[in-house]
C-alpha cells in the first residue's frame, strides 16, 4: 500500500479513472461533507500534512493505467470539482492581469490544472457513473454554461450544488488563499491500493469505509454478497455471480436516484416483506448461512434480483401515486407501515391482468389508514407489517382480502370503535389539520367525476407534501382573525365547511364585498370553490348557515366513500 499525494494519482498523462455503475453516484451534500471539506482547508495548520484518505483502485486495462475507483470515489470526484472551479476562477483573475504565483514563487497555470485533473487531449481524467457522466462532462469538465442537471437525478443536482458552492466561495477569497488551497489539495497525503481483479477488490472493500459518508446498508450488503460469492462459488461461478451482483446493484443505485424513498429504507421494507424479521443486513447473513454451500451462488443471484425488483416496484408505485390511484392515499397517509405490504402485493400480483385486484387491495389499505387518521380515537396500532410477512400469495389471497376488509370496518383491534369514531370526527367542529387536505382533495375529485371532468391528480396533492407548514395548503373561507362570537369561533371557524384547498396564497380569494368574493370563488377552476361561490351568492354572504350546508355535503360524501362497500 503506497503513501503518496493526490497529485500523484494524476501524474501521468495516461492516468484515467472511472466510477463504475455498481458504485454509489455522487452523494456529498453542500451543508455537510462539502462544508467540512472547505473547513478542513481553512483550519489546516501550517506545516502539517493534509490527508485526503484512502483510494482502492481496480486496474481494468491490461497495458494502460486506467482504473475503476472502488473506494474513494466521493473524495476524488469532490477534488476534481474543486479543481474545476479553481481553474475557472484563477483563469478569470489571470485574464484581469493578476500574477498567479504560489508560496515558492512558481507560476500556477490554470491550463495545467485543467489538463491534469479535468481533461487531457479531450479525454476525461475522471468519469463518473455512466448515468451522470454526460452532465459531469458538460458542467464540470468543460464549464458549459447551458448544462443543466436532470431533474430526476439527485446526484446531478449535488454535482451542480458542489460546483456552485466552490465557485461562489472562490470569488470571495483572495488569490493567495486560493493558491494555498491549491497546494494543500494537490499535496494532500493519500494511500492507494491497486488490484487487478474484482475478487481482490471485493475482499478489500468489504472491510473499508469511505470517509465523509458512512457506507449505506446497501453498500455493505453489496460488498458482503460479492465477498461471499468469492468464498462460496466454484471457479466457473465466481465471475458470473460477481458480475450479476454488480449489474443488479448498478440498477438499484440508478433507481435510488429516481425515487423518493431512501435506499436503506427500501432494503428495510424488502426485508420486512421477504426476510426473517431480523435487522436487514444481519438477516441476509443468517439466511445465506442456512443455504447449502453449493447452492449459495444461485441464492445470491436470486436475492439480488428480487431486491432489485423491489426498487422497481417503489418507482412504479411512486409514479402511479402521481396519477389517479388509491395508492396515492396509502403513501400520503402512512407510507412507512405500508411499503412492505405493497411490495408483497406487487410481487405476487404484478401481471397486467392483476391491475384491478391491486387497486382493490390499495383501496382497502387506504380506507383503513384514512379512518384511522381521521378519528376522535387515538389509535396507534398498525399491523400491515404482519400481514406483509404472512402473505404468501396463491390461496392466501382470499384471506388477505378478508383481513383487510375486516380492518376497514373494525380497525386493527377488535375493541376499537373504529367506524363510530370516524363518524364522530366528521361531525365534530374542528377539522383544521393535515389530513383534511386529503379529504378535500377527494371531495374535489368527487365533484369533477360527477360532471365527467378530469380529476385533480395525485401529483397535485403530492406537490403540497413539501411545504414545511402544512397549514399553508388550507384556506379558511371565513378568515381567521375576524371579529366573531365565541360560538362561531368554537363551532364554525375551523369547521370542515369553512375550509378549502388553497390554490394561490393565504386568503387569495378575499374581496371587499360579498358579491365580489362570491365571484372570485365562482371563477375558480376548482369545482369545490365554485360550490362555495354558489352558496355565497344564494345566501348573500358566508356565515353559519352556508358553513353548515357545505359541511353536510362533504360529510355525506365522506361517509359514502369510506363507509360504503370497498
XYZ file of C-alpha atoms in Angstrom:
566
model
C 0.000 0.000 0.000
C 1.678 3.200 -1.219
C 1.634 6.554 0.599
C 1.539 9.314 -1.996
C -0.094 12.671 -2.742
C -3.360 13.332 -4.519
C -1.385 14.932 -7.359
C 0.452 11.663 -7.956
C -2.833 9.966 -8.890
C -2.863 12.189 -11.993
C 0.902 12.429 -12.553
C 0.910 10.524 -15.829
C -0.986 11.879 -18.805
C -2.338 8.356 -19.326
C -3.916 8.013 -15.883
C -7.715 7.845 -16.125
C -10.331 6.874 -13.566
C -13.877 5.540 -13.866
C -16.557 5.259 -11.181
C -18.277 2.013 -12.232
C -22.053 1.756 -12.489
C -22.297 -0.559 -9.492
C -20.919 2.161 -7.192
C -22.973 4.842 -5.498
C -23.418 8.042 -7.503
C -22.163 11.379 -6.141
C -23.621 11.862 -2.674
C -21.755 14.666 -0.879
C -24.036 17.461 0.339
C -23.189 21.138 0.489
C -24.204 21.656 4.129
C -22.452 18.532 5.363
C -19.427 16.939 3.677
C -18.651 19.843 1.304
C -18.844 22.349 4.141
C -16.455 20.161 6.122
C -14.115 19.894 3.111
C -13.763 23.685 2.976
C -13.500 23.974 6.757
C -10.622 21.469 6.728
C -8.774 23.635 4.202
C -9.388 26.800 6.233
C -8.249 25.269 9.501
C -5.296 23.248 8.223
C -2.281 24.134 10.447
C 0.783 25.463 8.664
C 3.487 22.892 8.172
C 1.192 19.925 8.852
C 0.261 17.282 6.296
C -3.275 17.441 4.909
C -4.846 13.999 4.480
C -7.384 13.031 1.826
C -7.771 9.394 2.742
C -7.505 6.045 1.020
C -8.219 5.047 -2.584
C -8.878 1.481 -3.686
C -8.344 1.103 -7.427
C -9.048 -1.782 -9.760
C -6.965 -1.767 -12.967
C -9.291 -2.556 -15.865
C -6.876 -2.201 -18.798
C -4.068 -4.623 -19.465
C -1.488 -2.086 -20.680
C -2.769 1.397 -19.726
C -3.152 2.923 -16.239
C -6.940 3.027 -16.386
C -8.694 2.253 -13.125
C -12.115 1.693 -11.623
C -12.454 3.627 -8.360
C -13.758 1.068 -5.873
C -13.288 3.149 -2.724
C -12.688 6.904 -2.530
C -14.916 7.972 -5.419
C -16.705 10.643 -3.373
C -13.420 12.312 -2.393
C -11.906 12.023 -5.846
C -14.999 13.494 -7.502
C -15.107 16.349 -4.989
C -11.437 17.146 -5.570
C -11.976 17.239 -9.346
C -14.950 19.605 -8.896
C -12.736 21.699 -6.605
C -10.015 21.944 -9.271
C -12.604 22.687 -11.971
C -13.988 25.686 -10.079
C -10.485 26.756 -9.013
C -9.127 26.705 -12.587
C -12.104 28.747 -13.752
C -11.645 31.383 -11.058
C -7.848 31.589 -11.441
C -8.232 31.915 -15.215
C -10.571 34.878 -14.719
C -8.050 36.548 -12.415
C -5.182 35.870 -14.788
C -7.240 37.383 -17.609
C -7.586 40.518 -15.464
C -3.794 40.754 -15.209
C -3.125 39.132 -11.833
C 0.092 37.193 -11.372
C -0.539 33.658 -10.128
C 2.479 32.664 -8.039
C 2.460 30.038 -5.306
C 4.283 30.362 -1.968
C 7.561 29.277 -3.591
C 7.188 31.935 -6.273
C 6.423 29.411 -9.025
C 3.731 30.238 -11.568
C 0.393 28.407 -11.342
C -1.201 27.896 -14.738
C -4.971 27.305 -14.890
C -4.476 25.432 -18.158
C -2.222 22.912 -16.428
C -4.812 22.376 -13.687
C -7.433 21.583 -16.327
C -5.121 19.197 -18.173
C -4.102 17.369 -15.014
C -7.483 16.947 -13.327
C -10.215 17.592 -15.909
C -9.391 16.607 -19.494
C -6.236 15.875 -21.446
C -6.462 15.747 -25.235
C -10.256 15.615 -24.954
C -10.160 12.567 -22.679
C -11.775 12.818 -19.253
C -9.348 12.186 -16.409
C -12.281 11.092 -14.221
C -15.581 9.632 -15.415
C -18.499 9.410 -13.013
C -21.141 6.670 -13.073
C -22.497 6.432 -16.635
C -25.898 7.939 -15.861
C -24.299 11.165 -14.636
C -21.191 11.440 -16.764
C -22.807 13.408 -19.600
C -23.752 16.204 -17.201
C -20.440 15.900 -15.317
C -18.514 16.268 -18.572
C -20.504 19.290 -19.753
C -20.783 21.174 -16.454
C -17.622 20.241 -14.564
C -15.026 19.219 -17.142
C -15.952 21.730 -19.874
C -17.780 24.500 -17.922
C -20.682 24.648 -20.362
C -22.989 27.388 -19.105
C -26.125 25.765 -20.520
C -25.543 22.391 -18.813
C -28.454 21.542 -16.538
C -28.825 18.601 -14.126
C -31.523 16.083 -14.952
C -34.493 16.724 -12.625
C -34.726 13.045 -11.666
C -31.024 12.569 -10.924
C -30.289 13.686 -7.376
C -26.578 13.045 -7.930
C -26.504 15.566 -10.784
C -28.175 18.143 -8.549
C -25.486 17.513 -5.926
C -22.737 17.862 -8.550
C -24.270 21.208 -9.525
C -24.528 22.302 -5.874
C -20.885 21.380 -5.245
C -19.649 23.320 -8.284
C -21.793 26.336 -7.365
C -20.611 26.248 -3.754
C -16.941 26.225 -4.770
C -17.436 28.917 -7.430
C -19.144 31.319 -5.031
C -16.673 30.671 -2.257
C -13.638 31.158 -4.507
C -14.978 34.504 -5.733
C -14.913 35.756 -2.122
C -11.352 34.629 -1.326
C -8.131 36.430 -2.124
C -5.753 34.920 -4.654
C -3.143 33.949 -2.062
C -5.733 31.847 -0.222
C -6.839 30.114 -3.416
C -3.270 29.265 -4.359
C -2.632 27.974 -0.844
C -5.690 25.707 -1.090
C -4.465 24.532 -4.483
C -1.199 23.438 -2.902
C -2.985 21.768 0.020
C -5.240 19.588 -2.119
C -2.561 18.746 -4.691
C -0.148 17.833 -1.919
C -2.718 16.045 0.227
C -1.359 12.793 1.603
C -3.214 9.702 0.427
C -2.825 5.964 0.448
C -3.792 3.834 -2.505
C -4.107 0.164 -3.158
C -4.206 -1.232 -6.667
C -5.761 -4.592 -7.523
C -6.139 -6.325 -10.847
C -9.432 -8.170 -10.449
C -12.829 -7.783 -8.843
C -12.296 -10.613 -6.395
C -9.381 -8.800 -4.745
C -11.303 -5.525 -4.793
C -14.331 -7.179 -3.236
C -12.371 -8.679 -0.362
C -10.691 -5.384 0.480
C -13.781 -3.212 0.045
C -15.734 -5.465 2.397
C -13.600 -4.062 5.221
C -13.337 -0.433 4.075
C -15.271 2.730 4.862
C -15.496 5.836 2.681
C -14.537 8.936 4.693
C -17.191 11.633 4.553
C -20.239 9.383 4.247
C -20.539 6.080 6.052
C -21.311 3.121 3.865
C -25.041 2.622 3.468
C -26.594 -0.714 4.364
C -26.948 -1.356 0.650
C -23.224 -0.812 0.044
C -22.316 -3.098 2.921
C -24.708 -5.683 1.516
C -23.126 -5.455 -1.946
C -19.619 -5.888 -0.535
C -20.716 -8.791 1.637
C -22.504 -10.651 -1.175
C -19.564 -10.200 -3.563
C -17.217 -11.422 -0.853
C -19.414 -14.474 -0.187
C -19.584 -15.137 -3.918
C -15.806 -15.364 -3.934
C -15.727 -17.655 -0.896
C -18.632 -19.937 -1.812
C -18.773 -20.087 -5.605
C -16.887 -22.622 -7.665
C -14.312 -21.443 -10.180
C -16.826 -21.124 -13.006
C -19.403 -19.363 -10.844
C -17.271 -16.675 -9.178
C -17.094 -14.186 -12.037
C -20.657 -14.915 -13.107
C -22.069 -14.269 -9.637
C -19.939 -11.174 -9.015
C -20.971 -9.708 -12.377
C -24.588 -10.462 -11.560
C -24.298 -8.665 -8.194
C -22.570 -5.698 -9.850
C -25.259 -5.432 -12.513
C -28.191 -5.687 -10.102
C -26.680 -3.180 -7.671
C -25.888 -0.847 -10.548
C -29.592 -0.936 -11.405
C -30.538 -0.335 -7.778
C -28.230 2.670 -7.464
C -29.720 4.117 -10.633
C -33.263 3.536 -9.348
C -32.386 5.063 -5.964
C -31.634 8.329 -7.795
C -35.130 8.280 -9.315
C -37.246 7.551 -6.226
C -38.033 9.458 -3.052
C -37.629 6.520 -0.657
C -34.143 6.202 0.818
C -32.190 3.172 -0.475
C -31.702 1.839 3.053
C -35.443 2.142 3.645
C -36.203 0.118 0.506
C -33.838 -2.588 1.758
C -35.563 -2.489 5.152
C -39.074 -2.689 3.644
C -37.938 -5.566 1.413
C -36.605 -7.363 4.471
C -39.904 -6.951 6.335
C -41.801 -8.333 3.350
C -39.487 -11.180 2.371
C -36.957 -11.612 5.175
C -36.947 -13.310 8.538
C -37.687 -10.360 10.806
C -34.068 -9.674 11.758
C -32.151 -6.456 11.171
C -31.890 -6.376 7.353
C -28.146 -6.900 6.916
C -27.891 -9.487 9.669
C -30.978 -11.220 8.294
C -29.306 -11.729 4.925
C -26.197 -13.150 6.581
C -28.254 -15.597 8.638
C -30.366 -16.646 5.660
C -27.307 -17.278 3.491
C -25.662 -19.268 6.262
C -28.592 -21.694 6.210
C -28.153 -22.358 2.487
C -26.042 -25.315 1.359
C -22.616 -24.084 0.127
C -23.055 -25.253 -3.454
C -26.444 -23.515 -3.638
C -25.268 -20.151 -2.297
C -24.187 -18.571 -5.627
C -27.677 -19.142 -7.053
C -29.233 -17.863 -3.815
C -27.161 -14.675 -4.094
C -28.214 -14.166 -7.707
C -31.888 -14.758 -6.881
C -31.770 -12.498 -3.829
C -30.177 -9.547 -5.629
C -32.663 -9.829 -8.499
C -35.574 -9.903 -6.062
C -34.222 -6.874 -4.166
C -33.774 -5.031 -7.464
C -37.411 -5.828 -8.275
C -38.460 -4.127 -5.015
C -36.699 -0.942 -6.141
C -38.563 -1.179 -9.447
C -41.846 -1.595 -7.544
C -41.145 1.501 -5.451
C -40.528 3.541 -8.595
C -43.642 2.134 -10.270
C -45.875 2.904 -7.282
C -44.469 6.405 -6.804
C -45.303 7.111 -10.446
C -48.760 5.570 -10.001
C -49.357 7.745 -6.938
C -48.914 10.847 -9.060
C -51.925 9.858 -11.143
C -55.311 8.533 -10.045
C -54.923 5.596 -7.701
C -55.783 4.653 -4.136
C -52.053 4.128 -3.632
C -51.751 7.943 -3.534
C -53.600 7.917 -0.236
C -51.691 4.933 1.104
C -48.340 6.662 0.578
C -49.664 10.014 1.800
C -51.239 8.670 4.974
C -48.683 6.109 6.208
C -46.036 5.056 3.716
C -43.671 3.536 6.271
C -46.119 0.960 7.562
C -47.499 0.277 4.090
C -44.469 -0.304 1.860
C -43.778 -3.951 2.860
C -47.375 -4.977 2.083
C -47.306 -3.005 -1.162
C -44.126 -4.839 -2.162
C -45.703 -8.205 -1.353
C -48.883 -7.410 -3.298
C -46.885 -6.394 -6.357
C -44.570 -9.381 -6.089
C -47.416 -11.889 -6.257
C -49.802 -9.878 -8.442
C -47.633 -7.991 -10.929
C -49.273 -9.097 -14.151
C -51.261 -6.626 -16.258
C -54.438 -8.625 -15.669
C -53.957 -8.127 -11.904
C -54.385 -4.345 -12.162
C -57.971 -4.259 -10.807
C -57.053 -6.630 -7.984
C -54.097 -4.478 -6.972
C -56.260 -1.359 -6.979
C -58.861 -3.116 -4.826
C -56.210 -4.010 -2.261
C -54.806 -0.457 -2.315
C -58.314 0.874 -1.769
C -58.832 -1.315 1.286
C -55.481 -0.184 2.716
C -56.319 3.466 2.014
C -59.715 3.164 3.737
C -58.120 1.664 6.835
C -55.457 4.357 7.003
C -57.804 7.290 6.412
C -60.357 6.140 9.001
C -57.512 5.582 11.458
C -56.069 9.053 10.817
C -59.422 10.875 10.754
C -60.837 9.775 14.080
C -61.635 11.043 17.548
C -59.823 7.950 18.821
C -56.086 7.948 19.466
C -55.199 4.823 17.521
C -51.561 3.809 17.133
C -51.527 0.090 16.291
C -50.851 -0.870 12.666
C -50.231 -4.497 11.692
C -49.643 -4.094 7.953
C -46.097 -5.388 8.540
C -47.506 -8.607 9.983
C -49.862 -9.005 7.041
C -46.916 -8.476 4.695
C -44.770 -11.118 6.406
C -47.568 -13.677 6.441
C -48.832 -13.229 2.902
C -47.559 -15.943 0.561
C -49.808 -15.323 -2.431
C -51.787 -18.130 -4.053
C -54.596 -19.425 -1.854
C -53.768 -16.769 0.739
C -55.317 -14.008 -1.394
C -58.846 -14.584 -0.116
C -57.601 -14.414 3.465
C -55.705 -11.179 2.777
C -58.832 -9.596 1.287
C -60.865 -10.792 4.283
C -58.269 -9.442 6.752
C -58.167 -6.027 5.063
C -61.963 -5.874 4.757
C -62.367 -6.626 8.469
C -59.844 -3.915 9.360
C -61.579 -1.417 7.080
C -64.676 -1.866 9.247
C -63.163 -2.509 12.697
C -59.592 -1.211 12.643
C -56.572 -3.131 13.904
C -58.102 -4.200 17.226
C -61.476 -5.859 17.855
C -62.316 -3.484 20.694
C -61.826 -0.270 18.697
C -64.879 1.847 17.936
C -63.342 2.379 14.527
C -66.285 3.375 12.344
C -68.087 5.203 15.135
C -65.044 7.307 15.972
C -64.600 8.136 12.263
C -68.220 9.354 12.047
C -67.839 11.389 15.229
C -64.706 13.009 13.790
C -66.577 14.031 10.654
C -69.371 15.539 12.753
C -67.016 17.443 15.077
C -66.322 21.180 14.826
C -62.541 21.454 14.352
C -61.020 19.974 11.190
C -58.062 22.309 10.735
C -55.391 19.615 10.351
C -53.154 17.953 7.768
C -55.475 15.095 6.826
C -58.314 17.470 5.887
C -56.320 18.384 2.777
C -56.582 14.793 1.664
C -60.333 14.710 2.334
C -60.919 17.932 0.385
C -58.780 16.637 -2.490
C -61.055 13.598 -2.678
C -64.155 15.792 -2.457
C -62.931 17.918 -5.365
C -62.427 14.794 -7.460
C -65.880 13.549 -6.470
C -67.423 16.754 -7.859
C -65.337 16.511 -11.026
C -66.262 12.894 -11.595
C -69.956 13.788 -11.400
C -69.598 16.135 -14.391
C -67.017 13.951 -16.178
C -64.179 16.427 -15.761
C -60.542 15.255 -15.393
C -59.637 14.789 -11.755
C -57.074 16.594 -9.654
C -54.099 14.253 -9.921
C -52.102 12.739 -7.122
C -49.193 14.875 -8.306
C -51.166 17.992 -7.363
C -51.658 16.615 -3.866
C -48.094 15.325 -3.651
C -46.710 18.764 -4.509
C -48.112 20.057 -1.249
C -46.165 17.488 0.805
C -43.006 19.552 0.547
C -44.393 22.553 2.411
C -42.774 22.989 5.810
C -46.044 24.407 7.199
C -48.953 22.209 6.176
C -51.431 24.911 7.259
C -50.441 26.902 4.166
C -52.329 24.434 1.979
C -55.687 25.001 3.721
C -57.678 28.191 3.479
C -60.347 29.476 5.867
C -63.269 30.809 3.832
C -64.368 32.999 6.751
C -60.829 34.113 7.601
C -59.002 33.683 10.850
C -58.536 36.864 12.849
C -62.027 38.179 12.176
C -64.422 39.559 14.778
C -66.582 36.549 15.646
C -68.741 35.378 18.521
C -67.283 32.750 20.859
C -69.773 30.220 19.482
C -68.688 30.883 15.870
C -65.021 30.503 16.745
C -65.721 27.237 18.567
C -68.107 25.576 16.114
C -67.653 27.170 12.700
C -64.252 28.830 12.158
C -62.263 25.576 11.828
C -65.244 23.531 10.679
C -64.948 21.316 7.619
C -67.482 23.520 5.856
C -65.259 26.592 6.302
C -62.062 25.048 4.924
C -60.944 24.906 1.299
C -57.875 23.842 -0.645
C -55.817 26.948 -1.287
C -54.689 27.322 -4.914
C -52.605 30.530 -4.777
C -51.841 32.069 -1.406
C -53.341 32.845 2.009
C -56.759 34.483 1.612
C -56.074 34.996 -2.112
C -59.803 34.966 -2.856
C -60.792 37.517 -0.209
C -62.533 40.586 -1.685
C -64.110 43.787 -0.384
C -67.768 42.816 -0.808
C -69.703 39.525 -0.515
C -70.668 39.710 -4.198
C -67.035 40.166 -5.297
C -65.923 37.339 -3.035
C -68.636 35.014 -4.382
C -67.493 35.867 -7.910
C -63.857 35.085 -7.020
C -64.861 31.594 -5.906
C -67.191 31.015 -8.838
C -64.476 31.660 -11.433
C -62.053 29.215 -9.771
C -61.099 26.096 -11.708
C -61.852 24.032 -8.592
C -65.455 22.813 -8.501
C -65.471 22.879 -4.698
C -64.664 26.601 -4.886
C -67.472 27.132 -7.370
C -69.792 25.399 -4.931
C -68.683 27.832 -2.213
C -69.321 30.753 -4.571
C -72.818 29.493 -5.338
C -73.627 29.185 -1.623
C -72.290 32.694 -1.024
C -74.366 34.119 -3.835
C -77.551 32.352 -2.743
C -77.116 33.450 0.870
C -75.732 36.911 0.128
C -72.582 36.158 2.099
C -70.850 33.468 4.103
C -71.981 32.517 7.576
C -73.125 29.711 9.829
C -75.883 28.538 7.507
C -73.568 28.229 4.497
C -70.814 26.536 6.533
C -73.313 24.025 7.921
C -74.662 23.207 4.460
C -71.227 22.770 2.923
C -70.113 20.570 5.845
C -73.239 18.442 5.356
C -72.327 17.827 1.720
C -68.695 16.945 2.452
C -69.644 14.622 5.330
C -72.241 12.887 3.169
C -69.594 12.295 0.521
C -67.041 11.041 3.083
C -69.454 8.567 4.650
C -70.478 7.231 1.239
C -66.879 6.995 0.057
C -65.181 5.489 3.126
C -68.078 3.649 4.775
C -69.593 2.193 1.616
C -68.575 -1.153 0.156
C -64.893 -1.228 -0.891
